[in-house]
Structure formats: structure tokens, C-alpha cells
C-alpha angles and dihedrals in degrees: 000000000000112000123218115230093260089055092046091047094055093045091057090043089058093050091050092057092048092048089053096050092254096113100119090053093052096042091053090055099040087056093065107025118108140176129277121285105265090234091049089053099048089047089053092046089051090056094046107027092173088060112144119254093226089059090051088046089054097047087046087065102031124022100205135307100217097118085307116181112237117174096344097314134098117231127187106191122173101233103164151031142194139202090299099099115243093352113130131213133187131233118247120225124251090253094049090051088052096051095047097087097129111093096158094124088059095052100083089053090045089053091047091240091152095054114197095352095084121049108230123184110238086229087071120087124248100217117079090194091065094047117131109175133158110209107212113160141034126198126248093272095062092276092297093126103027142009133181132224144183109225116213094166103058129169120261090268091044129082122243107250093027120157119246124199115202109203121189125212105038087031117227146157120205140171109234103172138013096229140002092261092051086050095053091042085054093054090047092049090049085057094239093294093175090069103096126166089216091062095068097046114120 
């Protein structure tokens, strides 16, 4: 059986949890997790027609890990990473991705209102009115430090579907991968280094 990249990613993630002594946490979550409701996924795809197939596949297997309720219990499972070494992120659910339409707080960054105080990748558009971003992930402290987006409205030097990472303090917007597939591949090649046993200590 040939696995798609989403299945391959999750198999590797499972191994990383087990290799880091967190197998029980993963297995408890894996026993109850399920894919997105068909209607929720269709609604999200209507909002973002160019949504990458690999994200659709991922959400078809697990519909979010951001204190997401499965079978009456909430689970906060670190599922993704970024170019910030060993720093974990949650996957938002299809409904959360649909509900987040207000990017007002980002507009001043995109319009370069902060000048040189904020580092912004040249591949990112400089007109907030033309923005089309899908917010798919928040970092471990509820997104307060970092968030991840799929950018469907890049600057001329960018790539449609590129992955943008927002970092707070110091504030920065950086393109970390040219596509969602490339992003998942990066995390796999980094051996899921965001899975650390210390992060799960009480």
C-alpha cells in the first residue's frame, strides 16, 4: 500500500512519540481521534478552493489537536513544528480554520506599517486588502508566540501556497516552505524534533 504524505507524516509522528517515551499519550489520542466532518471540510474548501490536498488528507484523519474534544474528552496534542527548533504546534480543526476569518491584527504587518522594526519576508505581499491566508496552526502557548499560515496571495517573488510563520517578540513574518507538502517533508526530515518528553511534564 502506498501511503500519501499525510499518512506517512502521522506514522512518523507516532514513532516519534513512542521513541520519546510518550507512546501512552499518543496511543490514547490515536484511539479516539477521527477525521473532519464532511460538511465542515467542504465548507473550508469552499473558502479556500486552492487548499492543498495534503492538508485535506491530514484533516480527513485527524480533525485538530488544539484542545479538541474527542469522545467527550479534550486533547491537547503537539502535532506540528516549524523552523523554530524543537518548538511544538497544534493542528487546528477544520471548523477552527473556517471560523478564523479576521486577520485585522496582521494587516499593519502586511502593509509594512512598522517599518524596519518588524522583519517581513519579501515573498509576502505588502497589501493587506489582497491577503488570502489560511491559519492552520497555533504554537504551544495558544498561538501567543507563533502561528502558521498557508499563503494563497504571495508577492511576485513568492509561491502560491507557501507556508508563513509568524513569530512574536521579536515580531517576524517568514516563509518557511514553498508548499504544505514541502513543509510536512521538512518536519519529517527534522525527525519531528518538536516532540520532547519535557514538554509533557506536569
